[in-house]
Short mmCIF file of C-alpha atoms in Angstrom, two decimals:
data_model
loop_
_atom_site.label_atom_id
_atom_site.label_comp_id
_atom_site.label_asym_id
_atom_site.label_seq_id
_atom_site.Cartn_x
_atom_site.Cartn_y
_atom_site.Cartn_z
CA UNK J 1 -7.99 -23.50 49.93
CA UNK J 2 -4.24 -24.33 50.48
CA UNK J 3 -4.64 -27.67 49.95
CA UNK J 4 -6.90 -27.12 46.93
CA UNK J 5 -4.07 -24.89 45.35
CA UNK J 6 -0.91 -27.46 46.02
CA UNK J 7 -2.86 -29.91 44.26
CA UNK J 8 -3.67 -28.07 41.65
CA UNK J 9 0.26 -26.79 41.50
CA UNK J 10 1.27 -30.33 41.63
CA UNK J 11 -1.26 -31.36 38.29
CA UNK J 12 0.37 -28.18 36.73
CA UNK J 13 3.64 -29.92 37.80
CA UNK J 14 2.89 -33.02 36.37
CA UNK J 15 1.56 -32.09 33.44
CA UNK J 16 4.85 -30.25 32.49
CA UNK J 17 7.18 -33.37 32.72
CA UNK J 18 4.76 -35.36 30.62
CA UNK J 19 4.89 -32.83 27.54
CA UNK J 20 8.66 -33.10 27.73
CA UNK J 21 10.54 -34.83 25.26
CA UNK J 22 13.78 -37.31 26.79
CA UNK J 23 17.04 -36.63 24.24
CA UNK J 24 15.72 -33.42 22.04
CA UNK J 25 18.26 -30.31 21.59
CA UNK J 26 17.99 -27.75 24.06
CA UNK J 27 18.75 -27.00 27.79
CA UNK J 28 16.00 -28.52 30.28
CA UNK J 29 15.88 -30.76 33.72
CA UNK J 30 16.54 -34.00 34.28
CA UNK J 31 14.02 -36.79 34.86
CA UNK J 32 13.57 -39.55 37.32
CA UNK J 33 15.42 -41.92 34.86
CA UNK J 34 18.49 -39.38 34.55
CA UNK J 35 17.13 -38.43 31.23
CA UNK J 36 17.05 -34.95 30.25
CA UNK J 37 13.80 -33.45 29.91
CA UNK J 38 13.97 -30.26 27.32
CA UNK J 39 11.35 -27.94 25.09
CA UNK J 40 11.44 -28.88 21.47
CA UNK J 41 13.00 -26.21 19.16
CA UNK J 42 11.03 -23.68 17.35
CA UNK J 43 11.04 -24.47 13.80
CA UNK J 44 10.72 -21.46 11.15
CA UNK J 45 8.43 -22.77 8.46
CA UNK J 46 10.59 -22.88 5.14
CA UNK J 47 10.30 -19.67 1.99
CA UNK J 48 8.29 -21.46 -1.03
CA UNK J 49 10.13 -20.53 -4.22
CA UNK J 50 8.29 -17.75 -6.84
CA UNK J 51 7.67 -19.53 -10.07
CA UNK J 52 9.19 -16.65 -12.07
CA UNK J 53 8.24 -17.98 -15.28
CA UNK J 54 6.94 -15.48 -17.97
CA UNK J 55 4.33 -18.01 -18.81
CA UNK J 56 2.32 -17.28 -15.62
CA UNK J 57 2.19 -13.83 -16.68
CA UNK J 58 -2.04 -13.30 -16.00
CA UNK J 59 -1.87 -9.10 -17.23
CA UNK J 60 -0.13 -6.17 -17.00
CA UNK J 61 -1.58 -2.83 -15.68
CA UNK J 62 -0.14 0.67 -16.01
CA UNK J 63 -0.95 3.26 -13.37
CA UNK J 64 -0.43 7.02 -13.97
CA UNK J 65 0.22 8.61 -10.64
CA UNK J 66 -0.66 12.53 -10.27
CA UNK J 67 2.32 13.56 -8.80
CA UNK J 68 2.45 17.72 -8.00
CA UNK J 69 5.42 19.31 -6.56
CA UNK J 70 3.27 21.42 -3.61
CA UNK J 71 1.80 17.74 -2.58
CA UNK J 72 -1.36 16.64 -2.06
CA UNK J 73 -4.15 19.62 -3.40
CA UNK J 74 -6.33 19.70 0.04
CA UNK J 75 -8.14 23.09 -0.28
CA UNK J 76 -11.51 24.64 -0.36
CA UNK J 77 -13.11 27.22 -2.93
CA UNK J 78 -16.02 29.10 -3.73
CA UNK J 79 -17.71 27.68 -6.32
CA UNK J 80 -20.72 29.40 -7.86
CA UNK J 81 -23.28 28.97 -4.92
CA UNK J 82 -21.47 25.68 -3.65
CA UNK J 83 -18.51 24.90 -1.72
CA UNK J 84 -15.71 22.96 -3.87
CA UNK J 85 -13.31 21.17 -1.95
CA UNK J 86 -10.31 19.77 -3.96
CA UNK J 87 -9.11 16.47 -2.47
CA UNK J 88 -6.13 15.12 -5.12
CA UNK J 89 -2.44 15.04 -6.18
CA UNK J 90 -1.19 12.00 -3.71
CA UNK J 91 1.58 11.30 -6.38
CA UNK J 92 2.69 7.24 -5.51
CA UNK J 93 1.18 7.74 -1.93
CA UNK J 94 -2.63 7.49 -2.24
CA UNK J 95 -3.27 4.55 -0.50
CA UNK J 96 -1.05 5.20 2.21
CA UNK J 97 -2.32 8.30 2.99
CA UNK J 98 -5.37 8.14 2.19
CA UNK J 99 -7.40 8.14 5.79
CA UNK J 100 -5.52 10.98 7.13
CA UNK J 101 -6.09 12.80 3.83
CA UNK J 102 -9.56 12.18 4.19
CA UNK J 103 -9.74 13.47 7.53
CA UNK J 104 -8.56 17.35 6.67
CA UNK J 105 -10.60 17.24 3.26
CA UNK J 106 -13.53 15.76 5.50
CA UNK J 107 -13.12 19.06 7.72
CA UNK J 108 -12.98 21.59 5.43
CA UNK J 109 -16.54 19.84 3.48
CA UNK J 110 -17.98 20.29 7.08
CA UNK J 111 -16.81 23.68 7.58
CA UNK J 112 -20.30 25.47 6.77
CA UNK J 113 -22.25 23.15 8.59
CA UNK J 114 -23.93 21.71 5.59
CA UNK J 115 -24.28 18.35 5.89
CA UNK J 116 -25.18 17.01 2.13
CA UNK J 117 -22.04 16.39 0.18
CA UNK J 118 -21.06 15.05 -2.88
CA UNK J 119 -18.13 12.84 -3.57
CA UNK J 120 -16.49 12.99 -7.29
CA UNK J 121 -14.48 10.13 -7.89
CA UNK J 122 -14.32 6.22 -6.67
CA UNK J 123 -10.56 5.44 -5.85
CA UNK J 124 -8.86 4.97 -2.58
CA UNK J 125 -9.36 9.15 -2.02
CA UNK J 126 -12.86 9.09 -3.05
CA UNK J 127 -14.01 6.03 -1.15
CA UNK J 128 -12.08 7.01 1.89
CA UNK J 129 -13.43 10.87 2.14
CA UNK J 130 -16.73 9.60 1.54
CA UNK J 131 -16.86 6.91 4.22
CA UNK J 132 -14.75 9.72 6.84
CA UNK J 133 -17.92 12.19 5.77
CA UNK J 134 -20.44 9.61 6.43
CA UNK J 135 -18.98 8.86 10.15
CA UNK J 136 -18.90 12.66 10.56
CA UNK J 137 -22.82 13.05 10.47
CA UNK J 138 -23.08 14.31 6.39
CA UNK J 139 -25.17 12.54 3.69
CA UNK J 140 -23.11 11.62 1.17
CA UNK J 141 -23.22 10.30 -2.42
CA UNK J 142 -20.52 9.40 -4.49
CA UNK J 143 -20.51 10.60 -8.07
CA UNK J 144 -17.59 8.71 -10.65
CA UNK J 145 -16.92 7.39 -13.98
CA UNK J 146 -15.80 4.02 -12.93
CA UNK J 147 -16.23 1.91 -9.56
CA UNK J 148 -13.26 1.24 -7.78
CA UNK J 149 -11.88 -2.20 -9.95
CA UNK J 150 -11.84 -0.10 -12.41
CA UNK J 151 -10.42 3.19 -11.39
CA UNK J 152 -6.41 3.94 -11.64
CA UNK J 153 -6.53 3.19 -8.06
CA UNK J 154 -6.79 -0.32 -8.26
CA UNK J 155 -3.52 -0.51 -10.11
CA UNK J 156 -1.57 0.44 -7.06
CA UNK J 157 1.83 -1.66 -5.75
CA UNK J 158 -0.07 -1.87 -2.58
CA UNK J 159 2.37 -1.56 -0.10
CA UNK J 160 2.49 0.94 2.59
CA UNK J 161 4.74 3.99 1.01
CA UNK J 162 3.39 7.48 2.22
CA UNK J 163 5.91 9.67 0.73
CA UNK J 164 6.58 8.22 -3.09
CA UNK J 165 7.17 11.01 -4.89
CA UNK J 166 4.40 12.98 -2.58
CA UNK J 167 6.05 16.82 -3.38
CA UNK J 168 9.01 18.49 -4.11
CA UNK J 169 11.31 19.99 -1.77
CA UNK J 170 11.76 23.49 -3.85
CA UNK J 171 7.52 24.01 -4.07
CA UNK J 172 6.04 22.80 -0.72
CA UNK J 173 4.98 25.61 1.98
CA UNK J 174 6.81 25.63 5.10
CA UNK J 175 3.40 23.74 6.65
CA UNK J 176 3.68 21.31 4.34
CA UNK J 177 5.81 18.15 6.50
CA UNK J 178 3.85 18.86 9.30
CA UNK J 179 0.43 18.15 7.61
CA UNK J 180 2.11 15.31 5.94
CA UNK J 181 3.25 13.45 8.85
CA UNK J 182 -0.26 14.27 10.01
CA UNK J 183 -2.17 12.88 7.45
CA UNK J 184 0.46 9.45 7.77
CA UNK J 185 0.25 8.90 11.25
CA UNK J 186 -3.74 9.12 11.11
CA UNK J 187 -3.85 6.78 8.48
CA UNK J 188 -1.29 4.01 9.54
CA UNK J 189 -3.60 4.10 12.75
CA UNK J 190 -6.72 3.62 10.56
CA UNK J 191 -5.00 1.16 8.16
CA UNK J 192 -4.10 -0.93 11.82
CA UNK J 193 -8.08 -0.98 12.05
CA UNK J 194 -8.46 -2.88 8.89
CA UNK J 195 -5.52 -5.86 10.15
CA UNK J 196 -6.94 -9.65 10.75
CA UNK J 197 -10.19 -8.84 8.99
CA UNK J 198 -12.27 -11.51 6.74
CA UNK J 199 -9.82 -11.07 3.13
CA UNK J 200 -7.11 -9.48 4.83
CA UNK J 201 -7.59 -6.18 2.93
CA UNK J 202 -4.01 -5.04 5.33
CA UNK J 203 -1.60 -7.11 6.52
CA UNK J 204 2.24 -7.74 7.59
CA UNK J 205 4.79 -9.12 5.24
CA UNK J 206 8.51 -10.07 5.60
CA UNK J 207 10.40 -8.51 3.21
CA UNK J 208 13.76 -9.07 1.85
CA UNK J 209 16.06 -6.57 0.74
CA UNK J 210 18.82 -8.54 -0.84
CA UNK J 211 22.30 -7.39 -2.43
CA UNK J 212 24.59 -9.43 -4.61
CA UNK J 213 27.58 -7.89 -3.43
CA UNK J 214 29.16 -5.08 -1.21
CA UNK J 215 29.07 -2.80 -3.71
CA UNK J 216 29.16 -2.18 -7.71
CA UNK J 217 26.20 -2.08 -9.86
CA UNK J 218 23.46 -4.54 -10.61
CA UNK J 219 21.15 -5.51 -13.54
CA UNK J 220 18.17 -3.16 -13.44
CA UNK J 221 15.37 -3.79 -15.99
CA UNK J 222 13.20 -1.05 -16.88
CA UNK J 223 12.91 2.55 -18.46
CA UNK J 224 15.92 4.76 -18.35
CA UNK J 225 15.03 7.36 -15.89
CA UNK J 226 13.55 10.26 -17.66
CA UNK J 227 15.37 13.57 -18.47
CA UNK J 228 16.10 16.03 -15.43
CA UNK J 229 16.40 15.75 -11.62
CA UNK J 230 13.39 16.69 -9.39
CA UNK J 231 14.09 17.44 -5.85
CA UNK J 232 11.42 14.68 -4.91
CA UNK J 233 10.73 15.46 -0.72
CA UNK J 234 11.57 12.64 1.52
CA UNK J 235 10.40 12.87 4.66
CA UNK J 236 10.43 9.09 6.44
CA UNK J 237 12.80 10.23 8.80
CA UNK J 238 9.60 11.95 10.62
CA UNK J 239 7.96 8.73 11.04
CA UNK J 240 11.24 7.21 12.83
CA UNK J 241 9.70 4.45 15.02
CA UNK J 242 6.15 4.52 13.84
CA UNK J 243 6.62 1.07 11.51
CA UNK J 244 9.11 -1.80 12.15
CA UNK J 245 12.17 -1.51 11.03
CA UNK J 246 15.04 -4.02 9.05
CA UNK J 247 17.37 -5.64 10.36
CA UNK J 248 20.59 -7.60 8.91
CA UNK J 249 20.17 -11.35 8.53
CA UNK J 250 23.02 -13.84 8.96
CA UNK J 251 22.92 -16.52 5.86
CA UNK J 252 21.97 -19.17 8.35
CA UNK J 253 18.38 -16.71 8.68
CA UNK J 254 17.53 -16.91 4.73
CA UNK J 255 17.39 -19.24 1.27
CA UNK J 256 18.44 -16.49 -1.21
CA UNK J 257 21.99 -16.82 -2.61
CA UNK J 258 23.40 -13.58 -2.12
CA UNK J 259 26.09 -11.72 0.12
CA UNK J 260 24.00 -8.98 2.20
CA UNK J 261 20.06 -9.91 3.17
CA UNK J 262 18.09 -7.06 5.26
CA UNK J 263 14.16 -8.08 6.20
CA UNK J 264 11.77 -5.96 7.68
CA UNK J 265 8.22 -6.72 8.40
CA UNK J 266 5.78 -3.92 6.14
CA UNK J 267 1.98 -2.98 5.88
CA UNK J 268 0.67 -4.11 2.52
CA UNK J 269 -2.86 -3.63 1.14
CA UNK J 270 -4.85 -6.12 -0.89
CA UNK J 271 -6.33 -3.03 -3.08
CA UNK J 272 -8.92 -5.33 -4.39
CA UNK J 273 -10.20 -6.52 -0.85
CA UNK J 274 -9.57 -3.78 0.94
CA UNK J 275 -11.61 -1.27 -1.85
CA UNK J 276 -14.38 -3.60 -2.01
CA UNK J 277 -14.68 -3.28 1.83
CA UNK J 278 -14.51 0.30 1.92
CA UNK J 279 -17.47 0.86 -1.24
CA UNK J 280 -19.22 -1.79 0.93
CA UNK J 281 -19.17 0.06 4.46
CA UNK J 282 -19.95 3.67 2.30
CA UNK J 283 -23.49 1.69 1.36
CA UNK J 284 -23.68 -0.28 4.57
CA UNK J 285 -23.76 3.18 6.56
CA UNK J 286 -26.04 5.12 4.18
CA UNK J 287 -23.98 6.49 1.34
CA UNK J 288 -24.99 6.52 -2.27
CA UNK J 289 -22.88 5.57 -5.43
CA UNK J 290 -24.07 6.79 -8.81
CA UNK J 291 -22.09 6.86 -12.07
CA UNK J 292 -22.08 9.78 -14.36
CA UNK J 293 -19.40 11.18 -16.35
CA UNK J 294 -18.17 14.92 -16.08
CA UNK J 295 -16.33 16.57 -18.27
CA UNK J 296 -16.27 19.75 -17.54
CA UNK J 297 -16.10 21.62 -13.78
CA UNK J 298 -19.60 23.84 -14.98
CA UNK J 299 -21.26 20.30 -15.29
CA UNK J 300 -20.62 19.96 -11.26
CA UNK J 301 -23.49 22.96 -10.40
CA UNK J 302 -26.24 20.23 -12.02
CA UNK J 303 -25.72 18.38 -8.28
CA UNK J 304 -28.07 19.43 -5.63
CA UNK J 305 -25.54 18.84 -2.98
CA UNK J 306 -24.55 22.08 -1.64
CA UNK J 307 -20.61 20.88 -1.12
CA UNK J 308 -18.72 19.14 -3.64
CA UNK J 309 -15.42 17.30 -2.48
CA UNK J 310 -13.27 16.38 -5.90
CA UNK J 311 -11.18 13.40 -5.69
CA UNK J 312 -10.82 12.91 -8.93
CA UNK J 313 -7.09 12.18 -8.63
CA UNK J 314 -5.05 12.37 -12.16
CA UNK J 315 -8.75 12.88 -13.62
CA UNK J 316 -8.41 16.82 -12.04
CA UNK J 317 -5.71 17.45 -14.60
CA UNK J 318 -8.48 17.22 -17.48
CA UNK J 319 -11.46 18.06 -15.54
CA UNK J 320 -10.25 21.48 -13.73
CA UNK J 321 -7.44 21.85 -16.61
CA UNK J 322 -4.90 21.78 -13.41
CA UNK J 323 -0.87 21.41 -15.16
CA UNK J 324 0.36 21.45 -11.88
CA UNK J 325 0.15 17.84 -12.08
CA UNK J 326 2.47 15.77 -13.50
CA UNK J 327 1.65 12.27 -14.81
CA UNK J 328 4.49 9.19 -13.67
CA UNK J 329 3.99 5.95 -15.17
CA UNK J 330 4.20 2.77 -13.12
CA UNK J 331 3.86 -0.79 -14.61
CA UNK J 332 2.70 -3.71 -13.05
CA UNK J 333 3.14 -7.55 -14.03
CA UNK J 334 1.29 -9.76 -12.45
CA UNK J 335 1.77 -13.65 -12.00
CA UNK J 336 -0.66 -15.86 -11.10
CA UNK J 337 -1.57 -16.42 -6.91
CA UNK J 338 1.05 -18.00 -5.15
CA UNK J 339 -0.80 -18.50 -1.99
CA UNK J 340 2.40 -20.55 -0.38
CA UNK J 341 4.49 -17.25 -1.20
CA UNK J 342 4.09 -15.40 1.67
CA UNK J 343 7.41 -13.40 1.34
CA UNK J 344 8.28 -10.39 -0.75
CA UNK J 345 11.78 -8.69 -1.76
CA UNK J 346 13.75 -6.27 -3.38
CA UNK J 347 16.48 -7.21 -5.55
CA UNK J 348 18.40 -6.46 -8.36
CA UNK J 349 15.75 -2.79 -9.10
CA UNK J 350 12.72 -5.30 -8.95
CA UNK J 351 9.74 -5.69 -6.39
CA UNK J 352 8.23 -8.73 -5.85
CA UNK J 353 5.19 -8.62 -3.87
CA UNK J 354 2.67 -11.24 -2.69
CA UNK J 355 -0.96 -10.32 -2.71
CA UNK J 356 -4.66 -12.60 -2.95
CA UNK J 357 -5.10 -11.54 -6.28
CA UNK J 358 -1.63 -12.37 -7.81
CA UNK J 359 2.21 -11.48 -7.34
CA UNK J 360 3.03 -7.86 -8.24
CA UNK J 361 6.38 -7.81 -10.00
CA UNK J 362 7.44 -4.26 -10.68
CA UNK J 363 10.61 -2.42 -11.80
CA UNK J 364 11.50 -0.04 -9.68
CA UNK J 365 15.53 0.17 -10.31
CA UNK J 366 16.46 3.84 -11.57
CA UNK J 367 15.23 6.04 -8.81
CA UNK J 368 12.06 8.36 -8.72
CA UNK J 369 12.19 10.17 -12.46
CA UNK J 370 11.62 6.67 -13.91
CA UNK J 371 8.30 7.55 -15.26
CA UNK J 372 8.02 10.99 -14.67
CA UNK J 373 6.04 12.82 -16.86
CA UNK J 374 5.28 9.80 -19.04
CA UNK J 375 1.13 9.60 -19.86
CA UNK J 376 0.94 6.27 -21.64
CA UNK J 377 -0.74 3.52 -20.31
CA UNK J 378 0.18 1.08 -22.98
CA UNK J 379 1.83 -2.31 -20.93
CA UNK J 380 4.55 -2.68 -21.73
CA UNK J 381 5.95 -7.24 -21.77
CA UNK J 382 9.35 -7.08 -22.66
CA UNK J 383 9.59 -4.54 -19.35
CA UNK J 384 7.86 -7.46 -17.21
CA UNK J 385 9.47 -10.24 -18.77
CA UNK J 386 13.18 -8.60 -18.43
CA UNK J 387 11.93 -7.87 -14.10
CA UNK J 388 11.17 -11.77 -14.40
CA UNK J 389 14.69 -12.94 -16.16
CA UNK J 390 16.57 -10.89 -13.36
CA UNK J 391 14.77 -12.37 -10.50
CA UNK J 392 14.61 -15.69 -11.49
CA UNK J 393 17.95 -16.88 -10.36
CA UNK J 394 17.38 -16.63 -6.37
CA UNK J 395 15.27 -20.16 -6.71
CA UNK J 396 17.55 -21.66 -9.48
CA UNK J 397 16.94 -25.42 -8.54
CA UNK J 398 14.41 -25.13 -5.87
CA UNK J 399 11.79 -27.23 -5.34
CA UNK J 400 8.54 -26.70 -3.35
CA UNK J 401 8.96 -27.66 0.73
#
């Protein structure tokens, strides 16, 4: 056996020098010849340049987010001889936290030990809670206008962002960041579940937050900010270490011709792959999905389901007449796929964003009111086409790798 293993060390040995490559940078050992044997370097594969060019412009969607200064409506009621549970008001953070939102709407459904429920709405709340309920031992069927391509929903940035514009500091209860960093640490664990799978419905990107200068102001296109200041609640700082953070980059690290670069790597979603997968596992694992129209909360006691769960998102603010929620515009333009852009940024108040289904350009300059309380949908080019113009100069001469 000791023989057998300094043979096998000395084939290990061997085949070591052989891979080594005589006069390449680095440090290494020195050959029979004198020669110096080293590793070859790592080499960082190059950033492929956007083509920011208006005429790849494919559409532009509007999404209205239902923002409400107490956060997220997660509550259950009596209703007639069924239990309502309202599941709703995620503001810019539906995606993100939509798992762990699902989990304490999922509870209170399950509270009276009935076990038929019925799902109202097929976004990333409504596909989520029913897909939780479904795991938790109920029968579930989803009830909605629209599937989920077609739901505001699908509209989404879709990058991880789990408090944009989620409550207001002066209206939340004092339980309110607890259940919130509750409902964001379940779902970044559940949203880890979803990474390396067939369409990569979640994934890592590297993105660049990049500054002309040290200081001064920048081009931003986009709305003015709308009237007023809301005390928007920003809680991040509870999630300190959860997600990777940025770091500075030297210029030697990056392409982009500017004075201060910061990357970090961040969860994005590909809403269109990662929906279809959820709708698909709600069916796979029993659910039901059934379209019909409601327009008024009476029309809900027609369902034989004994609990009702209403994830009807901005859609509550017509259906259950609830003006706590305030509608905040956010427009998309999207370019045609890129699939050698693997990057995104920030810079100069725009988001570029690389997804399978095109890049997301968005303005985003202005702070939080931009949008706030703004209802129309209508897309708006000049908006995209001014994000494009102030972009465009970071690959000013560049040519594909």
């Amino acid at each position: 056996m000791q023989t057998r293993r300094l043979v096998l060390a000395g084939i290990g040995l061997t085949g070591l020098a052989a891979c080594a490559t005589p006069g390449s940078e680095g440090g290494g050992g020195t050959g029979a010849s004198g020669s110096t044997l080293v590793r070859p370097r790592f080499v960082t594969p190059p950033l492929a340049p956007l083509k920011a060019t208006p005429n790849r412009l494919s559409r532009i969607t509007v999404c209205t987010r239902p923002f409400r200064g107490a956060g997220p409506r997660i509550e259950a009621e009596a209703f007639g001889d069924k239990r309502l549970v309202h599941n709703y008001g995620h503001g810019g953070s539906g995606w993100s936290l939509s798992w762990g939102s699902a989990e304490q709407a999922a509870a209170l459904a399950l509270e009276g030990g009935a076990r038929e429920v019925a799902v109202i709405g097929c976004g990333a709340i409504g596909l989520t809670t029913a897909l939780t309920l479904l795991r938790s031992g109920a029968s579930v069927t989803i009830y909605a206008a629209e599937r989920a391509p077609f739901t505001r929903s699908a509209r989404a940035t879709g990058l991880w962002s789990p408090s944009s514009r989620v409550a207001q500091d002066d209206q939340v209860d004092a339980g309110f960041a607890e259940r919130w960093e509750a409902m964001a640490r379940r779902s970044w664990a559940v949203h880890h579940s979803h990474l390396g799978l067939d369409g990569d419905p979640v994934k890592f990107v590297d993105i660049y937050a990049l500054n002309d200068a040290a200081g001064g102001p920048a081009p931003r296109p986009g709305p003015a900010p709308s009237p007023g200041s809301v005390p928007f609640s920003h809680l991040g700082s509870r999630l300190r270490g959860l997600a990777p953070s940025s770091r500075p980059l030297d210029k030697s690290e990056h392409p982009f011709p500017v004075a201060r670069t910061r990357m970090a790597p961040e969860m994005t979603f590909n809403v269109a792959e990662y929906a279809d997968q959820i709708a698909a596992d709600v069916l796979r694992e029993g659910g039901r999905i059934e379209q019909r129209v409601f327009h008024a909360p009476s029309e809900l006691a027609a369902l034989t389901e004994p609990v009702i769960v209403n994830c009807t998102g901005y859609g509550a603010r017509a259906l259950f007449g609830d003006e706590t929620i305030v509608p905040v515009r956010g427009q998309i333009a999207w370019l045609t796929p890129q699939p050698e852009v693997t990057y995104g940024l920030y810079y100069r108040g725009v988001s570029m964003l690389p997804r399978a289904d095109g890049i997301v350009i968005q303005a985003i300059g202005g702070g939080d009111m931009v949008g706030y309380g703004v209802e129309n949908e209508t897309p708006d080019r000049a908006e995209a086409e001014a994000c494009l113009e102030a972009i465009s100069p970071l690959w000013a001469g560049a040519r594909p790798a």
